[in-house]
């Protein structure tokens, strides 16, 4: 009996595998991939260019244990909080790595298949997935030096004996691009002698060797487990560094893009509603390549947004922000941007390369230091230390201006930043501390010795409930931002793929126009980026004369199409001709 012809899925899979592993039987490897993923080769392909999101999608970024209550697993505490307080504000929860780990607050994973007992268990994760889309981290570039895999590597047994990337210490590795100042190679004594393993990030984070197809198969099994537990959005952590070739930069290599296309193929055939997001903290033009031809990442992080937006708000000049936004291509249907202005890491500076001058970058760094921030560096291929990221809480980052220092406009500036992020093309994502206006945690920095801890505060639930229920800036921030999220979620013009055009209104006013996919709703977003009142005439917006125009923020109706509008410091308007109604949960 003749073997059946390979299915369309198998043929596509074989094509990817032949590119990655030319010396391996790609057909047999494809069958192993499908078996490891428990995927029927005759599974129907998902419809391309489908938007698996709409304007109601807003993400929360949080660690599993950011909220802690007495005698309760932190994941259970988090689940109760998001369901009771954020059901009308968010649709998705990004759980930062919640696995057993040895360092880097979770990103040095010891076991990809279990939940850190200190945070809870898989049932807690699945419980959150009942009410929200859950994004999980696939820490795919490296794992912990204390993992079973690395112990097996040192002992020369499987699984793990060939899982890690080894390099010749005498090879020319001067071109390698990486985000740290530590030595690239770590010397390790193994059963088979002395080895030098590749460590892009730290000597506790050993880079995996995807030249070995067994590593790919292992991760397919891990992804399948996550899908079974309810995870549908996948953040590919540090994926730009995945493939290494000595003598090259070992970043953004063609094989890395091929791996992403392969993972996308497998994941979306199992779950057509699944989403892949690439975490690539690199210059803007390089970042854009991770869309591929709408066959790699569904979403890419808008890494240039945080530094450019913060720079605009502290200098009062939005020229660079506007120029950058004008250069951003509209995402194809079925792809979009993930917009954020704060995260568990710092404000990345590599995405400002080619966008801010050295003097402007230095001014931004000095301003953030003035507001209590710290500076982390990386090593260039020439061996020089170069600024890599600013570590600071968003609340402190927006506490004043570069010219005057701290001032009375901190809250208005903070809310303005949130208003910009929520109105732009793409899906907005709030780091949990941005919902509360959490300050710099300098005590945590002292305790851990790591600058990133400044924005990784742990909230005791009694303390959090107290500040949210009393007249504090935490309460004001939480109430104001959740109100804005509810307004945003009702507007079809804020669909992640709705049309967007930048408006030219000078260097002090940042403005753009959005139009819903059905062209029924137009929305003009205009922001005062300065600490002084600014004025503009409605005639500059070309409002349709036959429509009624309302500001969604204040609910003020503008009947005079030629009238003058005054915006107070950091005030903004969302002017629309068609108010959307929020769907109640």
PDB file of C-alpha atoms in Angstrom, residues 103-271:
ATOM      1  CA  UNK A 103      17.275  34.657  38.648  1.00  0.00           C
ATOM      2  CA  UNK A 104      16.045  37.628  36.610  1.00  0.00           C
ATOM      3  CA  UNK A 105      12.592  37.616  38.245  1.00  0.00           C
ATOM      4  CA  UNK A 106      11.414  34.610  36.277  1.00  0.00           C
ATOM      5  CA  UNK A 107      13.307  34.867  32.999  1.00  0.00           C
ATOM      6  CA  UNK A 108      15.851  32.252  34.039  1.00  0.00           C
ATOM      7  CA  UNK A 109      13.477  29.292  33.833  1.00  0.00           C
ATOM      8  CA  UNK A 110      14.329  26.050  35.606  1.00  0.00           C
ATOM      9  CA  UNK A 111      11.240  24.093  34.550  1.00  0.00           C
ATOM     10  CA  UNK A 112       8.930  25.190  31.726  1.00  0.00           C
ATOM     11  CA  UNK A 113       6.188  22.706  32.593  1.00  0.00           C
ATOM     12  CA  UNK A 114       5.282  23.645  36.178  1.00  0.00           C
ATOM     13  CA  UNK A 115       4.011  26.756  37.930  1.00  0.00           C
ATOM     14  CA  UNK A 116       6.190  28.192  40.666  1.00  0.00           C
ATOM     15  CA  UNK A 117       4.554  26.791  43.849  1.00  0.00           C
ATOM     16  CA  UNK A 118       5.125  30.154  45.532  1.00  0.00           C
ATOM     17  CA  UNK A 119       2.654  31.696  43.038  1.00  0.00           C
ATOM     18  CA  UNK A 120       0.082  28.913  42.661  1.00  0.00           C
ATOM     19  CA  UNK A 121      -0.591  26.145  40.150  1.00  0.00           C
ATOM     20  CA  UNK A 122      -1.913  25.524  36.650  1.00  0.00           C
ATOM     21  CA  UNK A 123      -5.509  25.589  37.901  1.00  0.00           C
ATOM     22  CA  UNK A 124      -5.019  29.219  38.918  1.00  0.00           C
ATOM     23  CA  UNK A 125      -3.730  30.090  35.444  1.00  0.00           C
ATOM     24  CA  UNK A 126      -6.651  28.280  33.802  1.00  0.00           C
ATOM     25  CA  UNK A 127      -9.056  30.113  36.109  1.00  0.00           C
ATOM     26  CA  UNK A 128      -7.826  33.476  34.805  1.00  0.00           C
ATOM     27  CA  UNK A 129      -8.165  32.111  31.257  1.00  0.00           C
ATOM     28  CA  UNK A 130     -11.885  31.508  31.868  1.00  0.00           C
ATOM     29  CA  UNK A 131     -12.525  35.267  31.891  1.00  0.00           C
ATOM     30  CA  UNK A 132      -9.574  36.804  30.026  1.00  0.00           C
ATOM     31  CA  UNK A 133      -7.232  35.989  27.193  1.00  0.00           C
ATOM     32  CA  UNK A 134      -3.976  34.926  28.824  1.00  0.00           C
ATOM     33  CA  UNK A 135      -0.569  35.691  27.321  1.00  0.00           C
ATOM     34  CA  UNK A 136       2.282  33.544  28.536  1.00  0.00           C
ATOM     35  CA  UNK A 137       6.000  33.990  28.059  1.00  0.00           C
ATOM     36  CA  UNK A 138       7.836  31.478  25.962  1.00  0.00           C
ATOM     37  CA  UNK A 139      11.360  32.091  27.248  1.00  0.00           C
ATOM     38  CA  UNK A 140      12.770  30.515  24.145  1.00  0.00           C
ATOM     39  CA  UNK A 141      16.321  31.866  23.846  1.00  0.00           C
ATOM     40  CA  UNK A 142      17.797  30.542  27.096  1.00  0.00           C
ATOM     41  CA  UNK A 143      17.085  28.719  30.332  1.00  0.00           C
ATOM     42  CA  UNK A 144      18.508  28.514  33.828  1.00  0.00           C
ATOM     43  CA  UNK A 145      21.927  27.075  34.588  1.00  0.00           C
ATOM     44  CA  UNK A 146      20.116  25.278  37.421  1.00  0.00           C
ATOM     45  CA  UNK A 147      17.625  23.574  35.098  1.00  0.00           C
ATOM     46  CA  UNK A 148      17.516  19.809  34.687  1.00  0.00           C
ATOM     47  CA  UNK A 149      18.495  20.308  31.046  1.00  0.00           C
ATOM     48  CA  UNK A 150      21.746  22.029  31.989  1.00  0.00           C
ATOM     49  CA  UNK A 151      22.523  19.498  34.681  1.00  0.00           C
ATOM     50  CA  UNK A 152      22.079  16.817  32.017  1.00  0.00           C
ATOM     51  CA  UNK A 153      24.302  18.814  29.645  1.00  0.00           C
ATOM     52  CA  UNK A 154      27.118  18.765  32.185  1.00  0.00           C
ATOM     53  CA  UNK A 155      26.547  15.055  32.835  1.00  0.00           C
ATOM     54  CA  UNK A 156      26.357  14.209  29.123  1.00  0.00           C
ATOM     55  CA  UNK A 157      22.890  12.626  29.317  1.00  0.00           C
ATOM     56  CA  UNK A 158      19.552  13.315  27.632  1.00  0.00           C
ATOM     57  CA  UNK A 159      17.416  15.299  27.508  1.00  0.00           C
ATOM     58  CA  UNK A 160      19.876  18.146  27.474  1.00  0.00           C
ATOM     59  CA  UNK A 161      23.261  16.787  26.424  1.00  0.00           C
ATOM     60  CA  UNK A 162      23.149  18.768  23.144  1.00  0.00           C
ATOM     61  CA  UNK A 163      20.623  21.449  24.139  1.00  0.00           C
ATOM     62  CA  UNK A 164      23.010  24.384  24.652  1.00  0.00           C
ATOM     63  CA  UNK A 165      25.031  26.474  22.250  1.00  0.00           C
ATOM     64  CA  UNK A 166      28.771  25.941  22.551  1.00  0.00           C
ATOM     65  CA  UNK A 167      31.389  28.250  21.033  1.00  0.00           C
ATOM     66  CA  UNK A 168      35.114  28.248  20.517  1.00  0.00           C
ATOM     67  CA  UNK A 169      36.596  30.895  22.850  1.00  0.00           C
ATOM     68  CA  UNK A 170      39.186  31.649  20.154  1.00  0.00           C
ATOM     69  CA  UNK A 171      36.562  32.343  17.492  1.00  0.00           C
ATOM     70  CA  UNK A 172      35.959  35.925  16.373  1.00  0.00           C
ATOM     71  CA  UNK A 173      32.818  36.916  18.267  1.00  0.00           C
ATOM     72  CA  UNK A 174      33.480  40.649  18.111  1.00  0.00           C
ATOM     73  CA  UNK A 175      30.456  41.344  15.871  1.00  0.00           C
ATOM     74  CA  UNK A 176      27.929  39.809  18.277  1.00  0.00           C
ATOM     75  CA  UNK A 177      25.223  42.263  19.350  1.00  0.00           C
ATOM     76  CA  UNK A 178      23.813  41.785  22.835  1.00  0.00           C
ATOM     77  CA  UNK A 179      22.180  43.826  25.606  1.00  0.00           C
ATOM     78  CA  UNK A 180      24.599  43.158  28.465  1.00  0.00           C
ATOM     79  CA  UNK A 181      28.150  43.966  29.592  1.00  0.00           C
ATOM     80  CA  UNK A 182      28.998  40.516  31.048  1.00  0.00           C
ATOM     81  CA  UNK A 183      31.330  38.142  29.133  1.00  0.00           C
ATOM     82  CA  UNK A 184      29.510  36.339  26.313  1.00  0.00           C
ATOM     83  CA  UNK A 185      30.939  32.872  27.032  1.00  0.00           C
ATOM     84  CA  UNK A 186      30.896  30.908  30.267  1.00  0.00           C
ATOM     85  CA  UNK A 187      33.423  28.170  30.921  1.00  0.00           C
ATOM     86  CA  UNK A 188      31.789  24.975  32.200  1.00  0.00           C
ATOM     87  CA  UNK A 189      33.283  21.697  33.346  1.00  0.00           C
ATOM     88  CA  UNK A 190      31.369  18.733  31.941  1.00  0.00           C
ATOM     89  CA  UNK A 191      31.746  14.955  31.819  1.00  0.00           C
ATOM     90  CA  UNK A 192      33.125  15.464  28.303  1.00  0.00           C
ATOM     91  CA  UNK A 193      35.630  18.102  29.322  1.00  0.00           C
ATOM     92  CA  UNK A 194      35.727  21.868  29.388  1.00  0.00           C
ATOM     93  CA  UNK A 195      32.993  23.612  27.363  1.00  0.00           C
ATOM     94  CA  UNK A 196      32.266  27.261  26.639  1.00  0.00           C
ATOM     95  CA  UNK A 197      28.544  27.979  26.518  1.00  0.00           C
ATOM     96  CA  UNK A 198      26.921  31.074  25.009  1.00  0.00           C
ATOM     97  CA  UNK A 199      25.207  33.480  27.447  1.00  0.00           C
ATOM     98  CA  UNK A 200      23.502  36.420  25.715  1.00  0.00           C
ATOM     99  CA  UNK A 201      22.079  37.797  28.971  1.00  0.00           C
ATOM    100  CA  UNK A 202      23.800  36.401  32.068  1.00  0.00           C
ATOM    101  CA  UNK A 203      25.879  33.426  33.121  1.00  0.00           C
ATOM    102  CA  UNK A 204      22.789  31.991  34.813  1.00  0.00           C
ATOM    103  CA  UNK A 205      20.920  32.136  31.488  1.00  0.00           C
ATOM    104  CA  UNK A 206      22.443  29.637  29.059  1.00  0.00           C
ATOM    105  CA  UNK A 207      21.435  30.006  25.416  1.00  0.00           C
ATOM    106  CA  UNK A 208      19.648  27.056  23.857  1.00  0.00           C
ATOM    107  CA  UNK A 209      20.917  25.492  20.645  1.00  0.00           C
ATOM    108  CA  UNK A 210      18.140  25.495  18.044  1.00  0.00           C
ATOM    109  CA  UNK A 211      20.536  23.997  15.512  1.00  0.00           C
ATOM    110  CA  UNK A 212      19.578  20.785  17.309  1.00  0.00           C
ATOM    111  CA  UNK A 213      16.054  19.818  16.149  1.00  0.00           C
ATOM    112  CA  UNK A 214      15.501  18.068  19.485  1.00  0.00           C
ATOM    113  CA  UNK A 215      15.340  21.513  21.100  1.00  0.00           C
ATOM    114  CA  UNK A 216      12.608  22.516  18.660  1.00  0.00           C
ATOM    115  CA  UNK A 217      10.667  19.332  19.430  1.00  0.00           C
ATOM    116  CA  UNK A 218      10.996  19.968  23.161  1.00  0.00           C
ATOM    117  CA  UNK A 219       9.535  23.459  22.791  1.00  0.00           C
ATOM    118  CA  UNK A 220       6.677  22.220  20.634  1.00  0.00           C
ATOM    119  CA  UNK A 221       5.697  19.980  23.536  1.00  0.00           C
ATOM    120  CA  UNK A 222       5.906  22.938  25.927  1.00  0.00           C
ATOM    121  CA  UNK A 223       3.748  25.137  23.677  1.00  0.00           C
ATOM    122  CA  UNK A 224       1.170  22.372  23.386  1.00  0.00           C
ATOM    123  CA  UNK A 225       1.009  22.172  27.207  1.00  0.00           C
ATOM    124  CA  UNK A 226       0.410  25.920  27.452  1.00  0.00           C
ATOM    125  CA  UNK A 227      -2.388  25.710  24.885  1.00  0.00           C
ATOM    126  CA  UNK A 228      -4.030  22.929  26.899  1.00  0.00           C
ATOM    127  CA  UNK A 229      -3.898  25.133  30.019  1.00  0.00           C
ATOM    128  CA  UNK A 230      -5.759  27.968  28.301  1.00  0.00           C
ATOM    129  CA  UNK A 231      -2.910  30.188  27.115  1.00  0.00           C
ATOM    130  CA  UNK A 232      -3.691  31.632  23.683  1.00  0.00           C
ATOM    131  CA  UNK A 233      -1.285  34.556  23.330  1.00  0.00           C
ATOM    132  CA  UNK A 234       2.422  33.726  23.196  1.00  0.00           C
ATOM    133  CA  UNK A 235       5.187  36.237  23.855  1.00  0.00           C
ATOM    134  CA  UNK A 236       8.426  35.004  22.298  1.00  0.00           C
ATOM    135  CA  UNK A 237      10.937  36.434  24.740  1.00  0.00           C
ATOM    136  CA  UNK A 238      14.280  37.707  23.383  1.00  0.00           C
ATOM    137  CA  UNK A 239      13.605  35.807  20.173  1.00  0.00           C
ATOM    138  CA  UNK A 240      15.849  38.064  18.036  1.00  0.00           C
ATOM    139  CA  UNK A 241      18.924  36.344  19.569  1.00  0.00           C
ATOM    140  CA  UNK A 242      17.692  32.792  18.959  1.00  0.00           C
ATOM    141  CA  UNK A 243      20.080  31.625  16.207  1.00  0.00           C
ATOM    142  CA  UNK A 244      23.844  32.088  16.473  1.00  0.00           C
ATOM    143  CA  UNK A 245      26.543  32.084  13.807  1.00  0.00           C
ATOM    144  CA  UNK A 246      30.063  33.107  14.914  1.00  0.00           C
ATOM    145  CA  UNK A 247      31.422  35.902  12.754  1.00  0.00           C
ATOM    146  CA  UNK A 248      27.986  37.546  12.477  1.00  0.00           C
ATOM    147  CA  UNK A 249      25.933  39.811  14.755  1.00  0.00           C
ATOM    148  CA  UNK A 250      23.940  36.706  15.798  1.00  0.00           C
ATOM    149  CA  UNK A 251      20.789  38.807  15.963  1.00  0.00           C
ATOM    150  CA  UNK A 252      17.811  38.847  13.556  1.00  0.00           C
ATOM    151  CA  UNK A 253      19.301  36.033  11.499  1.00  0.00           C
ATOM    152  CA  UNK A 254      17.178  34.454   8.712  1.00  0.00           C
ATOM    153  CA  UNK A 255      16.944  31.185  10.654  1.00  0.00           C
ATOM    154  CA  UNK A 256      15.329  33.053  13.557  1.00  0.00           C
ATOM    155  CA  UNK A 257      12.579  34.317  11.271  1.00  0.00           C
ATOM    156  CA  UNK A 258      12.169  30.786   9.892  1.00  0.00           C
ATOM    157  CA  UNK A 259      11.678  29.390  13.410  1.00  0.00           C
ATOM    158  CA  UNK A 260       8.989  32.009  14.099  1.00  0.00           C
ATOM    159  CA  UNK A 261       7.172  31.125  10.872  1.00  0.00           C
ATOM    160  CA  UNK A 262       7.283  27.450  11.834  1.00  0.00           C
ATOM    161  CA  UNK A 263       5.924  28.086  15.337  1.00  0.00           C
ATOM    162  CA  UNK A 264       3.201  30.317  13.920  1.00  0.00           C
ATOM    163  CA  UNK A 265       2.214  27.548  11.493  1.00  0.00           C
ATOM    164  CA  UNK A 266       1.868  24.986  14.266  1.00  0.00           C
ATOM    165  CA  UNK A 267       0.173  27.181  16.830  1.00  0.00           C
ATOM    166  CA  UNK A 268      -2.473  28.697  14.573  1.00  0.00           C
ATOM    167  CA  UNK A 269      -3.405  25.292  13.140  1.00  0.00           C
ATOM    168  CA  UNK A 270      -4.072  24.037  16.664  1.00  0.00           C
ATOM    169  CA  UNK A 271      -5.858  27.214  17.784  1.00  0.00           C
TER     170      UNK A 271
END
